[in-house]
PDB file of C-alpha atoms in Angstrom:
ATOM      1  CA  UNK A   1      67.529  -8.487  27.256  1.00 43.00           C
ATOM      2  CA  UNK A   2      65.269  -5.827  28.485  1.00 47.00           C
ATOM      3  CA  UNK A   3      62.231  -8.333  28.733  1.00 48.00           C
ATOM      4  CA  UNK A   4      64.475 -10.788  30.856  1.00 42.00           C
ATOM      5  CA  UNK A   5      65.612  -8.504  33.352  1.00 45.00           C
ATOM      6  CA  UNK A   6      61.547  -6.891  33.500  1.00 49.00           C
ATOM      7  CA  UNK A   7      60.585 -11.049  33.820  1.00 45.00           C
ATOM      8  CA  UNK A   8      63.437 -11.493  36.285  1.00 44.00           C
ATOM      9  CA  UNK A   9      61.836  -8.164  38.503  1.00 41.00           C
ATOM     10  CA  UNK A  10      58.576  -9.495  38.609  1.00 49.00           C
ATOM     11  CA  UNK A  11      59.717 -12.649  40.122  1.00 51.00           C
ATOM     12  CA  UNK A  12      58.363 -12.613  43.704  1.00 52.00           C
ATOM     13  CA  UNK A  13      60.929 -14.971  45.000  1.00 58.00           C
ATOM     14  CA  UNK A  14      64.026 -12.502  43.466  1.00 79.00           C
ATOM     15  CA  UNK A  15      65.092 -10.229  46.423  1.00 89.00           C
ATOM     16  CA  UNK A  16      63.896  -6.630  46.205  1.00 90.00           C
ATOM     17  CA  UNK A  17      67.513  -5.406  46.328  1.00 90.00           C
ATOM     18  CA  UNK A  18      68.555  -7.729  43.575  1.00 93.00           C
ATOM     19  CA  UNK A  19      65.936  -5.806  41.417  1.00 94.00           C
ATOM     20  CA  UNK A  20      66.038  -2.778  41.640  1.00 94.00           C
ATOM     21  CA  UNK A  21      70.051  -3.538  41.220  1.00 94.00           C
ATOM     22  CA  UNK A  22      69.189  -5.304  38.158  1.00 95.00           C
ATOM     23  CA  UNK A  23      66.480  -2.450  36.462  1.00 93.00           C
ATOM     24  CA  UNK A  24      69.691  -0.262  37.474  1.00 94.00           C
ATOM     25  CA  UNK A  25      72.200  -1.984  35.516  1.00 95.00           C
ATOM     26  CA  UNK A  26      69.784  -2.509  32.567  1.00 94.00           C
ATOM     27  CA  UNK A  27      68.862   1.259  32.117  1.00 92.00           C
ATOM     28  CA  UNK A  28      72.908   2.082  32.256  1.00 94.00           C
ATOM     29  CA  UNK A  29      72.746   4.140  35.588  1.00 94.00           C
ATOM     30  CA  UNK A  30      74.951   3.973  38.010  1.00 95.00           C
ATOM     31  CA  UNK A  31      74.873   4.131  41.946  1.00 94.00           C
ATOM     32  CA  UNK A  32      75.727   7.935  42.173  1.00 96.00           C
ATOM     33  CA  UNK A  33      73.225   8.188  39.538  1.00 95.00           C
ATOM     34  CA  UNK A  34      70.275   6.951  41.301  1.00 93.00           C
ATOM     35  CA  UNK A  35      71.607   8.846  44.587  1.00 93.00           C
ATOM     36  CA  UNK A  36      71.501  12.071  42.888  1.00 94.00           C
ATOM     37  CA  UNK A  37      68.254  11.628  41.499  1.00 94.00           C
ATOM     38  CA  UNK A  38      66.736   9.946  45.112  1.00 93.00           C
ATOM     39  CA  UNK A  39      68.564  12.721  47.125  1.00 94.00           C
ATOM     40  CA  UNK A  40      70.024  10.069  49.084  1.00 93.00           C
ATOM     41  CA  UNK A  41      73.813   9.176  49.577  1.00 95.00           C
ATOM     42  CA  UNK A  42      75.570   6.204  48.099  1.00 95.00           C
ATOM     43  CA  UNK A  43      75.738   4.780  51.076  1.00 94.00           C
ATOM     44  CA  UNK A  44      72.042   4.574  51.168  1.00 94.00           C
ATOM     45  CA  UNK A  45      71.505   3.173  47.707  1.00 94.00           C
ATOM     46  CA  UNK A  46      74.153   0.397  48.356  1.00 94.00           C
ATOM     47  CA  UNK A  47      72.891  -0.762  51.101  1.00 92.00           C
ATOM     48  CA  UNK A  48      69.316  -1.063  49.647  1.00 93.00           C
ATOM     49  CA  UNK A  49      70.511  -3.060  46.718  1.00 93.00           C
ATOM     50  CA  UNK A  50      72.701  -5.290  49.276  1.00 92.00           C
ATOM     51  CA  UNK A  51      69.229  -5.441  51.724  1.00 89.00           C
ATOM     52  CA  UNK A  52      71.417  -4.680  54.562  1.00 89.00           C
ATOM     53  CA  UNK A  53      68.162  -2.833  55.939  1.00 86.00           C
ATOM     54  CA  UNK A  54      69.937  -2.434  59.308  1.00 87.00           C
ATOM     55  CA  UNK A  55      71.978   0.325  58.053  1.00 89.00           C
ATOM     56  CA  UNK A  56      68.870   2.179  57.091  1.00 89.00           C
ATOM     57  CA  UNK A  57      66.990   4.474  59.424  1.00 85.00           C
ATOM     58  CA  UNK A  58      63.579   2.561  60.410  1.00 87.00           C
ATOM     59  CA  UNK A  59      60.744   0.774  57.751  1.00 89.00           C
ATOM     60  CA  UNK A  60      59.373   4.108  57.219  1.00 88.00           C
ATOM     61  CA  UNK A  61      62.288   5.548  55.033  1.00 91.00           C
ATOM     62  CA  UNK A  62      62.900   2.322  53.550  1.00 91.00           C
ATOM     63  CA  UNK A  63      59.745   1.664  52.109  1.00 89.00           C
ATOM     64  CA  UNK A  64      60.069   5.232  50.961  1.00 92.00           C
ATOM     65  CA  UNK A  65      63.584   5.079  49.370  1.00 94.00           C
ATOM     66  CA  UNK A  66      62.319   1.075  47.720  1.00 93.00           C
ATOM     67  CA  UNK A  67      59.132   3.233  46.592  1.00 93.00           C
ATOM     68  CA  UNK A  68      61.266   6.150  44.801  1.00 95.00           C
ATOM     69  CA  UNK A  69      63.866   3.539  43.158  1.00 94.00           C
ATOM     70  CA  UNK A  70      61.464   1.500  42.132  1.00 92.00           C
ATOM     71  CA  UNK A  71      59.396   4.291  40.039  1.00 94.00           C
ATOM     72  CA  UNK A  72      62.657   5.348  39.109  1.00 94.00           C
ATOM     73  CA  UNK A  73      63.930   2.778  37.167  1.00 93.00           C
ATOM     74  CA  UNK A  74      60.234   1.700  35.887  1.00 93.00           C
ATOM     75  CA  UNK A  75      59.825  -1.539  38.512  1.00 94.00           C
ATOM     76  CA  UNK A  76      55.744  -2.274  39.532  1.00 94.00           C
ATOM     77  CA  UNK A  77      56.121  -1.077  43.024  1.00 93.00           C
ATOM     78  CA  UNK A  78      53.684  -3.311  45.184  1.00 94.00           C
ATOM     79  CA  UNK A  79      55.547  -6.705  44.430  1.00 92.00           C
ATOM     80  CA  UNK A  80      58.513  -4.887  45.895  1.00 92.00           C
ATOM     81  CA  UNK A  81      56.384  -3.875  49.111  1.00 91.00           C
ATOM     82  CA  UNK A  82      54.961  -7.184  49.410  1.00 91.00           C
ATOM     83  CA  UNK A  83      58.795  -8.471  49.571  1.00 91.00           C
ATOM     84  CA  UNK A  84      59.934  -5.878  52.248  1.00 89.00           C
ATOM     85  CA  UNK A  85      56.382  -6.893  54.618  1.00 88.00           C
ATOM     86  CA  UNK A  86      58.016 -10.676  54.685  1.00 88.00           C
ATOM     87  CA  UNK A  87      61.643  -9.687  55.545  1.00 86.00           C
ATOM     88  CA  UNK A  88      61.373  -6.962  57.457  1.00 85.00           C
ATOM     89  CA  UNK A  89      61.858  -7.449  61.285  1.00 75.00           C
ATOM     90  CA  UNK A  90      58.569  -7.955  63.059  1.00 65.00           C
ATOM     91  CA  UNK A  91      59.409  -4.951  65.752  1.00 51.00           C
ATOM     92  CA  UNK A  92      59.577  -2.482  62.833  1.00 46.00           C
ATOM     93  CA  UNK A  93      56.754  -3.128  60.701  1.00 46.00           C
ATOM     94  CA  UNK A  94      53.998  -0.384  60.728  1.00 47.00           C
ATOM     95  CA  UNK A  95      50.592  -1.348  61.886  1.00 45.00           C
ATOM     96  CA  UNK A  96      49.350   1.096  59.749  1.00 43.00           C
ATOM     97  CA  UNK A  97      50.560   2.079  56.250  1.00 45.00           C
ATOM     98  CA  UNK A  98      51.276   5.551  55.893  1.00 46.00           C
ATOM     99  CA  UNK A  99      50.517   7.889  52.738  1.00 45.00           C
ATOM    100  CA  UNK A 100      52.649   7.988  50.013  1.00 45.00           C
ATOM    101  CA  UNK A 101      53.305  11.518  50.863  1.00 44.00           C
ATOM    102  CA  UNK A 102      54.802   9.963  54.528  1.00 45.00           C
ATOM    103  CA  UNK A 103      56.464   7.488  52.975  1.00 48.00           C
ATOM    104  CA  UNK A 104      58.788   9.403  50.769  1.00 52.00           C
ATOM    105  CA  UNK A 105      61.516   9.726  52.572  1.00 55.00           C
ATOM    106  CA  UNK A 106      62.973  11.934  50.717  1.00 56.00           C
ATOM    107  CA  UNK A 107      60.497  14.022  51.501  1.00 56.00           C
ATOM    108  CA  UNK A 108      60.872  13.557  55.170  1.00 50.00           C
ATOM    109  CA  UNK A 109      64.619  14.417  55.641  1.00 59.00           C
ATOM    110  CA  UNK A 110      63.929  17.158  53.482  1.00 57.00           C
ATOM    111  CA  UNK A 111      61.145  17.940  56.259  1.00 58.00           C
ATOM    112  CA  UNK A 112      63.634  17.583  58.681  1.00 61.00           C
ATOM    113  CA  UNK A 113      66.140  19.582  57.301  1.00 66.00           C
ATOM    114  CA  UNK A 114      63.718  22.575  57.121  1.00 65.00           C
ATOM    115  CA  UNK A 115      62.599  22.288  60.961  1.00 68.00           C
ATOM    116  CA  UNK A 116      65.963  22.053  61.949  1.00 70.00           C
ATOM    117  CA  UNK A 117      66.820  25.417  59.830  1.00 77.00           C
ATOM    118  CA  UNK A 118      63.967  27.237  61.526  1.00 81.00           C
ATOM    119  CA  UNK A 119      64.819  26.251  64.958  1.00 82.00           C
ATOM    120  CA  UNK A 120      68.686  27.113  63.833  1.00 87.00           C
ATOM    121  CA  UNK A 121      67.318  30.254  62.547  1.00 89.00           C
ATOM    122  CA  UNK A 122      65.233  31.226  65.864  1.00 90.00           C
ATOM    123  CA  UNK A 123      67.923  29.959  67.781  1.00 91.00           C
ATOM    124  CA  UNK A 124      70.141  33.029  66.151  1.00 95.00           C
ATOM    125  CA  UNK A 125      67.841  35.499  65.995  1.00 92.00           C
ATOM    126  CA  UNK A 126      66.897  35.103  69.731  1.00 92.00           C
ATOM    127  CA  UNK A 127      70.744  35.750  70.392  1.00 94.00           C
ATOM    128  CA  UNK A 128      70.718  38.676  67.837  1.00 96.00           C
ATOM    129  CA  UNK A 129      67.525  39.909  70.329  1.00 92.00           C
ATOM    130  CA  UNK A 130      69.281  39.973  73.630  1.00 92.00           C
ATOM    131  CA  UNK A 131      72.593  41.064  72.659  1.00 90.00           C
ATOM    132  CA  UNK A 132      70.682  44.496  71.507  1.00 95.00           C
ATOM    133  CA  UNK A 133      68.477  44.594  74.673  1.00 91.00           C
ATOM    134  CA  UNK A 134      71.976  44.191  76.986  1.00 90.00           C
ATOM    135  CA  UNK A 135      73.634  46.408  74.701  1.00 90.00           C
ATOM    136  CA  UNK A 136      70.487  49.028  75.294  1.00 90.00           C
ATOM    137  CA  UNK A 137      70.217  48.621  79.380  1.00 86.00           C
ATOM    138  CA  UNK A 138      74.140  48.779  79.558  1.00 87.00           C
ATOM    139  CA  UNK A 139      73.949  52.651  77.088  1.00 87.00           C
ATOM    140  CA  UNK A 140      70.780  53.400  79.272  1.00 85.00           C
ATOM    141  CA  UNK A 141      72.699  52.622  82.595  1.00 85.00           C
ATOM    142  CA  UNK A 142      75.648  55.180  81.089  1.00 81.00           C
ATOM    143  CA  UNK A 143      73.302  58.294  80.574  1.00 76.00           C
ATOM    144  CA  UNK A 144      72.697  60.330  83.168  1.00 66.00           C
ATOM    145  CA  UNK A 145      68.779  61.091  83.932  1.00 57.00           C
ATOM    146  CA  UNK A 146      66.825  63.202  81.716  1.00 51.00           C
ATOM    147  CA  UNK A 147      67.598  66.722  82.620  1.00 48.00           C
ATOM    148  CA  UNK A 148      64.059  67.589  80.973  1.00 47.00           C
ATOM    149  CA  UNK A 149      62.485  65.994  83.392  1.00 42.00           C
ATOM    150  CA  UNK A 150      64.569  66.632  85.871  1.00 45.00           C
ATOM    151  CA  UNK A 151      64.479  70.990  86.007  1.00 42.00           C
ATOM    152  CA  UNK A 152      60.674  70.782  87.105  1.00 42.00           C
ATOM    153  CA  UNK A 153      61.608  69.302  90.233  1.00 46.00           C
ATOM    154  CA  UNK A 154      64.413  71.968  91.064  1.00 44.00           C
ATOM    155  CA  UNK A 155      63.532  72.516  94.909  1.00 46.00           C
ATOM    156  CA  UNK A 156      63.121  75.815  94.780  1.00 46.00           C
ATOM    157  CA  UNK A 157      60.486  75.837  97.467  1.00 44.00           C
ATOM    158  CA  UNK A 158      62.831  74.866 100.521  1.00 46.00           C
ATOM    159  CA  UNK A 159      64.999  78.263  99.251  1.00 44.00           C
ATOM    160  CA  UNK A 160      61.870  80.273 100.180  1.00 42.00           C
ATOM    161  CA  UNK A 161      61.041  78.769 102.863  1.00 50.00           C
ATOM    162  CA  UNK A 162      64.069  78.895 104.516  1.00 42.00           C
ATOM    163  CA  UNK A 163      64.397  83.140 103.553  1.00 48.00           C
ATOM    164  CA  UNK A 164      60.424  82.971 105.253  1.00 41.00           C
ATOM    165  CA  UNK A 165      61.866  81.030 108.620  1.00 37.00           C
ATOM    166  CA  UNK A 166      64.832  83.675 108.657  1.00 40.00           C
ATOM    167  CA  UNK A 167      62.595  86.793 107.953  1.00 52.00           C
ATOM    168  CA  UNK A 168      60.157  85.524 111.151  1.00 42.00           C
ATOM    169  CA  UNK A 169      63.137  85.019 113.377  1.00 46.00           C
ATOM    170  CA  UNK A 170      64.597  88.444 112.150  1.00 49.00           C
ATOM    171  CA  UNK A 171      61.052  89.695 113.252  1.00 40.00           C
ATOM    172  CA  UNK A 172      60.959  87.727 116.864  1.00 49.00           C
ATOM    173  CA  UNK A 173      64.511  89.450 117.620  1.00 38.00           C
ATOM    174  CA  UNK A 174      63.059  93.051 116.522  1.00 47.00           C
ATOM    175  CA  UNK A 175      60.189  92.283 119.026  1.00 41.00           C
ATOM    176  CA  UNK A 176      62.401  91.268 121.747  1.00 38.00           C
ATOM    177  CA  UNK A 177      64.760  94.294 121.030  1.00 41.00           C
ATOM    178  CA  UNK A 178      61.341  96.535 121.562  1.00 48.00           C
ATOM    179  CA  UNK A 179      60.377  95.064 124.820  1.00 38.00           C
ATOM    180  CA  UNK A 180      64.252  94.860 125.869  1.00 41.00           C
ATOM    181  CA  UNK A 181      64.055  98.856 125.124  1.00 48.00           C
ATOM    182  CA  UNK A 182      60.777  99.681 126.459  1.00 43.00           C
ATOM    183  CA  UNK A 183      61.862  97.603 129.799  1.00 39.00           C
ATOM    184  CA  UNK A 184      65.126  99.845 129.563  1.00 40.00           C
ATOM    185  CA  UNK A 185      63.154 103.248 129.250  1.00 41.00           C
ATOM    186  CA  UNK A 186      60.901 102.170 132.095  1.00 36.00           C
ATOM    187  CA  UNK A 187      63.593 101.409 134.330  1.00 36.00           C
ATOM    188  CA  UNK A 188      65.813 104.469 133.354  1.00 34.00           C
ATOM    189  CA  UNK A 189      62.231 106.659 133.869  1.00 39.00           C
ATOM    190  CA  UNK A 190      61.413 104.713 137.130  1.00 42.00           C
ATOM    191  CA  UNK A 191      65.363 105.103 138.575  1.00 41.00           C
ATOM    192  CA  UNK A 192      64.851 108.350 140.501  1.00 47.00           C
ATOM    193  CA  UNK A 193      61.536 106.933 141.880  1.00 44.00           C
ATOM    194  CA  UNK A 194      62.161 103.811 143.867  1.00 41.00           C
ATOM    195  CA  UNK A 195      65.074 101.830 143.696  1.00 46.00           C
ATOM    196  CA  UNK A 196      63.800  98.049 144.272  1.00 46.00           C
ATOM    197  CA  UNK A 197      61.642  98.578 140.886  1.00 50.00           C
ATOM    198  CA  UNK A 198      64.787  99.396 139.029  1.00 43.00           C
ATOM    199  CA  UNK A 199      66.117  96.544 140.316  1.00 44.00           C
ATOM    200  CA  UNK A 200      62.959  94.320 138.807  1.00 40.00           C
ATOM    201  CA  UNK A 201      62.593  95.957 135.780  1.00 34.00           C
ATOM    202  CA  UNK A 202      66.722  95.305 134.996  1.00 42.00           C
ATOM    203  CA  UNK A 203      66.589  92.018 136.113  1.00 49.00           C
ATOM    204  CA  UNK A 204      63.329  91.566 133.476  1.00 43.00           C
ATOM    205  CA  UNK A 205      66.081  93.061 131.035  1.00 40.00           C
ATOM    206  CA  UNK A 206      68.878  90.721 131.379  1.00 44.00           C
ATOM    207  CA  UNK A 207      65.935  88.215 131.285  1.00 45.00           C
ATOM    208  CA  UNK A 208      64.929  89.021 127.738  1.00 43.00           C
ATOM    209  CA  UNK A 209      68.865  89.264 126.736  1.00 49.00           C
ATOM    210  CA  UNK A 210      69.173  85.454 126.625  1.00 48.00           C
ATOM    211  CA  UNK A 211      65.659  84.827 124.651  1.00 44.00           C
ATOM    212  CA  UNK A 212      67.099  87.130 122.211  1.00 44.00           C
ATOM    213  CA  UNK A 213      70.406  85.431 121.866  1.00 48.00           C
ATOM    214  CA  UNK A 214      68.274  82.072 121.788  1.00 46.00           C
ATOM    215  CA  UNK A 215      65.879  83.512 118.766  1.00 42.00           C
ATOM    216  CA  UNK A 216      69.052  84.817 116.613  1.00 46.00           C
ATOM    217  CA  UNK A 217      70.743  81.413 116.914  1.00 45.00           C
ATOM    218  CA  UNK A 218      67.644  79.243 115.796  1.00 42.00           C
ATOM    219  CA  UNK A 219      67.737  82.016 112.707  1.00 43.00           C
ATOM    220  CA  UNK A 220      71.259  81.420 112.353  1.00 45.00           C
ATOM    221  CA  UNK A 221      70.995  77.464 112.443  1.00 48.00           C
ATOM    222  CA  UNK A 222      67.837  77.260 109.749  1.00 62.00           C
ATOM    223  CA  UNK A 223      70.026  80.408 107.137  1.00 65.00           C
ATOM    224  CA  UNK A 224      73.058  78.580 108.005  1.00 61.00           C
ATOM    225  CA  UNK A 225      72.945  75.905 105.371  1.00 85.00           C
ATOM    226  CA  UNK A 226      76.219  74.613 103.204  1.00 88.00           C
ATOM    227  CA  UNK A 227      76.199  76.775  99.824  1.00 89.00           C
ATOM    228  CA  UNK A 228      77.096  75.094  96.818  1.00 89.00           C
ATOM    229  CA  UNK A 229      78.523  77.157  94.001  1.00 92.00           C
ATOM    230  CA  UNK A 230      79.173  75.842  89.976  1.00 89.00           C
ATOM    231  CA  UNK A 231      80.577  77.380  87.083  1.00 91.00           C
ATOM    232  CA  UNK A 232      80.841  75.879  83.981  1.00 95.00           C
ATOM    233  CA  UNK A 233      82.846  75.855  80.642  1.00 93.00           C
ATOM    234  CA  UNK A 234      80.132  74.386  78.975  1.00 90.00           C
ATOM    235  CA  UNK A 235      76.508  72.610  79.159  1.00 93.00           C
ATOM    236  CA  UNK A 236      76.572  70.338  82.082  1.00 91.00           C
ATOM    237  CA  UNK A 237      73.975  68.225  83.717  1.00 89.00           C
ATOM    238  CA  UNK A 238      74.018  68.664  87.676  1.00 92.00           C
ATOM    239  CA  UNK A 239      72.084  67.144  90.378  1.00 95.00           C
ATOM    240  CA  UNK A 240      72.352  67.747  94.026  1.00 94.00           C
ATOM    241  CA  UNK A 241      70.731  66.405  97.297  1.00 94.00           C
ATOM    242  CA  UNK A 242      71.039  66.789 100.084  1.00 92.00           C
ATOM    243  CA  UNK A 243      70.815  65.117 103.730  1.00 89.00           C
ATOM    244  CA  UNK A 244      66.971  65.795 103.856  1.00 89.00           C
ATOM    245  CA  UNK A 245      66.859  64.182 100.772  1.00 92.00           C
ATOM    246  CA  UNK A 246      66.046  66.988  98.810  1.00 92.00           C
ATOM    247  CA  UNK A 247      66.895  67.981  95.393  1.00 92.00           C
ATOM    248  CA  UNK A 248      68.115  71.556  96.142  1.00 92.00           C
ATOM    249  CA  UNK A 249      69.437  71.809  92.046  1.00 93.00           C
ATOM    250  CA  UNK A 250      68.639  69.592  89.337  1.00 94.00           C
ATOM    251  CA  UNK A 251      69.189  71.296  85.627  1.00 94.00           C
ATOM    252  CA  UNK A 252      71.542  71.854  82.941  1.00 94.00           C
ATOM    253  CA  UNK A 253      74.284  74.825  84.004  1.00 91.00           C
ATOM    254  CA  UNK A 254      74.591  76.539  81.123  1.00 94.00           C
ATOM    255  CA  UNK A 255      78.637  78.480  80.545  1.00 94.00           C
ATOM    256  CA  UNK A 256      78.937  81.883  81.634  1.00 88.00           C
ATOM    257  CA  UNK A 257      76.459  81.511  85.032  1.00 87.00           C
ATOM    258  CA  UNK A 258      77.116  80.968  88.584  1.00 92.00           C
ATOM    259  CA  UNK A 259      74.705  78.571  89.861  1.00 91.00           C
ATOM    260  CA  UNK A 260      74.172  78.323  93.455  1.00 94.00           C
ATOM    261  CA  UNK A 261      72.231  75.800  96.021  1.00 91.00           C
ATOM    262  CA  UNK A 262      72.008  75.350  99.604  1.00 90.00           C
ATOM    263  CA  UNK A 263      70.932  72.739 101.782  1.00 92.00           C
ATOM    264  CA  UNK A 264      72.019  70.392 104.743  1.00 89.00           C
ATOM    265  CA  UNK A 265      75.367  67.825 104.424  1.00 90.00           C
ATOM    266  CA  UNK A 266      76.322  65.629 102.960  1.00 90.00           C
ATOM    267  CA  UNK A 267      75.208  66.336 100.043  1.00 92.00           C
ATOM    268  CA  UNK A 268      75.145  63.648  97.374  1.00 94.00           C
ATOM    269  CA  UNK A 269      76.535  65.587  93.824  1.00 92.00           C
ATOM    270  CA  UNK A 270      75.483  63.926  90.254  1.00 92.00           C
ATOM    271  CA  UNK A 271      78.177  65.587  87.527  1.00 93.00           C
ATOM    272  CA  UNK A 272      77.492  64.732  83.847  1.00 91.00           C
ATOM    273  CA  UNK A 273      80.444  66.909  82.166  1.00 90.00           C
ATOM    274  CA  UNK A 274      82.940  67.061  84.886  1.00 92.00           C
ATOM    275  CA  UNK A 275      85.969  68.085  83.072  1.00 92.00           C
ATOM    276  CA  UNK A 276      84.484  70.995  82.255  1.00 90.00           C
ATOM    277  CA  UNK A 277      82.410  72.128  85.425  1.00 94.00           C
ATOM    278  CA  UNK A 278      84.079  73.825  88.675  1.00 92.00           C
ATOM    279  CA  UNK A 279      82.336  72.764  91.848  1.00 91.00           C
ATOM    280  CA  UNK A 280      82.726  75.137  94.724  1.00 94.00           C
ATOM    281  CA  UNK A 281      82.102  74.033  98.801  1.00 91.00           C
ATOM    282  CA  UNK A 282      82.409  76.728 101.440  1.00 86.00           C
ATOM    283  CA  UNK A 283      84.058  79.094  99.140  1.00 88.00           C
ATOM    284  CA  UNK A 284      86.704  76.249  98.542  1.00 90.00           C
ATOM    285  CA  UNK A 285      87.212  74.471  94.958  1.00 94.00           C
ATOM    286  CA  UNK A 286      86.455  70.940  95.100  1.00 93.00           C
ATOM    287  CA  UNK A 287      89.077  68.751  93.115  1.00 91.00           C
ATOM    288  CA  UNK A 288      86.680  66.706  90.618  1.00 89.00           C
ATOM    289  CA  UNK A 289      89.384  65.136  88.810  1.00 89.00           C
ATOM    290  CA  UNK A 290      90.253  62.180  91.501  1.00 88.00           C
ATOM    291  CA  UNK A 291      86.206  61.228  91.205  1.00 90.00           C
ATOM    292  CA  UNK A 292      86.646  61.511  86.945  1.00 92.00           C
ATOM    293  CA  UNK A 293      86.711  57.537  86.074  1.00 88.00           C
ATOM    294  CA  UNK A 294      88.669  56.843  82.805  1.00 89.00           C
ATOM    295  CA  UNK A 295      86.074  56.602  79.906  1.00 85.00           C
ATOM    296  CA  UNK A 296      83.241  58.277  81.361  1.00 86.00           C
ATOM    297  CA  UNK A 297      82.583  62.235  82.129  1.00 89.00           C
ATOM    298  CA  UNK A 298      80.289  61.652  84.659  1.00 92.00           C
ATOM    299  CA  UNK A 299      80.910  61.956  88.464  1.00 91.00           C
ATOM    300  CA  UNK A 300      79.315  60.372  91.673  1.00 93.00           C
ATOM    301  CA  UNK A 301      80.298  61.589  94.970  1.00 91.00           C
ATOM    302  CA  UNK A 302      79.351  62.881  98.173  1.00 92.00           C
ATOM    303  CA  UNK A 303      80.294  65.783 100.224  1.00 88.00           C
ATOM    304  CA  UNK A 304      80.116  65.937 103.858  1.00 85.00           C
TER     305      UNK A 304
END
């Protein structure tokens, strides 16, 4: 029986399908058989075996899938091909035969499979990647700045030079007090002598009075900065500037110290442990509570 069906296959005029259906039957395997062994569904095999090659992907993978059944159940493979060039439509024959290797199909879902893994695969992992980088700018964006970094620039500078400005006026209103009392004494020692001179030296007196009251108020304008005073219960990160746009403090207050900083309002106050730091303006507790957002110790705000 086996040499009938093996005549009957190499019958050029018997329909591939037909064939292969026929080897199939004769070797006692069924149609989930062979799709287990091709990789391919039943669908697949069915409609091979039926030659409804419009339910099959293109000429490609059906050469391929007549190729594999055909070595499969021990058919010659080239009058099969020779079949499929004659009834194949015109549009989707190949002007060029491909490799065996291309026309496994098998081999080229499994291709396709594997691409669309990796791109499935990259796809995920680039979503893994910018979750974490969000996830890092939003922690960066919640940390105050680097108080490292920050104490070298603490402006101590504009503290000395404001003590230098107030020492210089001190010393312009000593020098005006000397004149003022050297034009007194010459007036007093002049008195008995001739009246009109009296009369110029006090009016060069009361002259000098108002350059005097001039110099101590410039003094008084340049040491008359806002004082900011903080206390602390423990480590907290503080920066302060102020109008000039100046950091007049910039460290970590330790617990246990007074820290204090002048400058010109408003002053614009970074806090990085609120709760536990006291903030003091003209001698006057600030409240930091109502600035205190829920979830975060750290306080913005400005004081005027």
């Amino acid at each position: 029986m086996t040499d009938q069906i093996e005549n009957t296959a190499n019958n050029t005029f018997l329909p591939a399908g037909r064939q292969l259906r026929l080897a199939r039957e004769a070797k006692g395997l069924s149609v989930d058989d062979i799709a287990g062994q091709l990789k391919l569904a039943r669908r697949q095999i069915e409609a091979i075996e039926k030659e409804a090659f419009d339910e099959l992907p293109s000429n490609l993978f059906i050469r391929g899938f007549v190729r594999n059944y055909a070595r499969l159940v021990g058919l010659d493979v080239e009058p099969l091909l020779q079949y499929l060039a004659t009834v194949l439509p015109e549009e989707r024959v190949q002007s060029v035969l491909p490799s065996s290797s291309a026309e496994d199909g098998s081999t080229v879902m499994l291709s396709e499979r594997s691409s669309g893994s990796r791109s499935s695969l990259l796809l995920i992992m680039s979503l893994i990647g910018m979750f974490i980088g969000v996830a890092a700018v939003y922690w960066y964006l919640q940390q105050p700045s680097s108080p490292d970094l920050a104490l070298a620039e603490v402006s101590t500078p504009e503290v000395v030079d404001a003590s230098v400005v107030a020492q210089a006026s001190s010393v312009e209103v000593a020098a005006v007090a000397s004149v003022a009392s050297a034009a007194t004494t010459v007036a007093v020692a002049s008195a008995p002598i001739v009246s009109p001179n009296a009369a110029v030296v006090a009016s060069a007196v009361l002259a000098a009075t108002p350059v005097a009251s001039k110099v101590t108020q410039a003094a008084s304008v340049v040491a008359g900065e806002v004082e900011l005073a903080l206390m602390t219960e423990s480590d907290s990160w503080v920066q302060i500037v102020d109008a000039n746009g100046n950091k007049v403090m910039s460290e970590i207050v330790r617990p246990g110290f007074e820290r204090k900083a002048s400058g010109k309002p408003p002053f614009s106050v970074k806090i990085g442990n609120a709760p536990k730091t006291k903030l003091f303006m003209h001698g006057q507790p600030v409240d930091l509570n109502s600035y205190i957002k829920p979830g975060s110790d750290v306080v913005n705000l400005e004081l005027k």
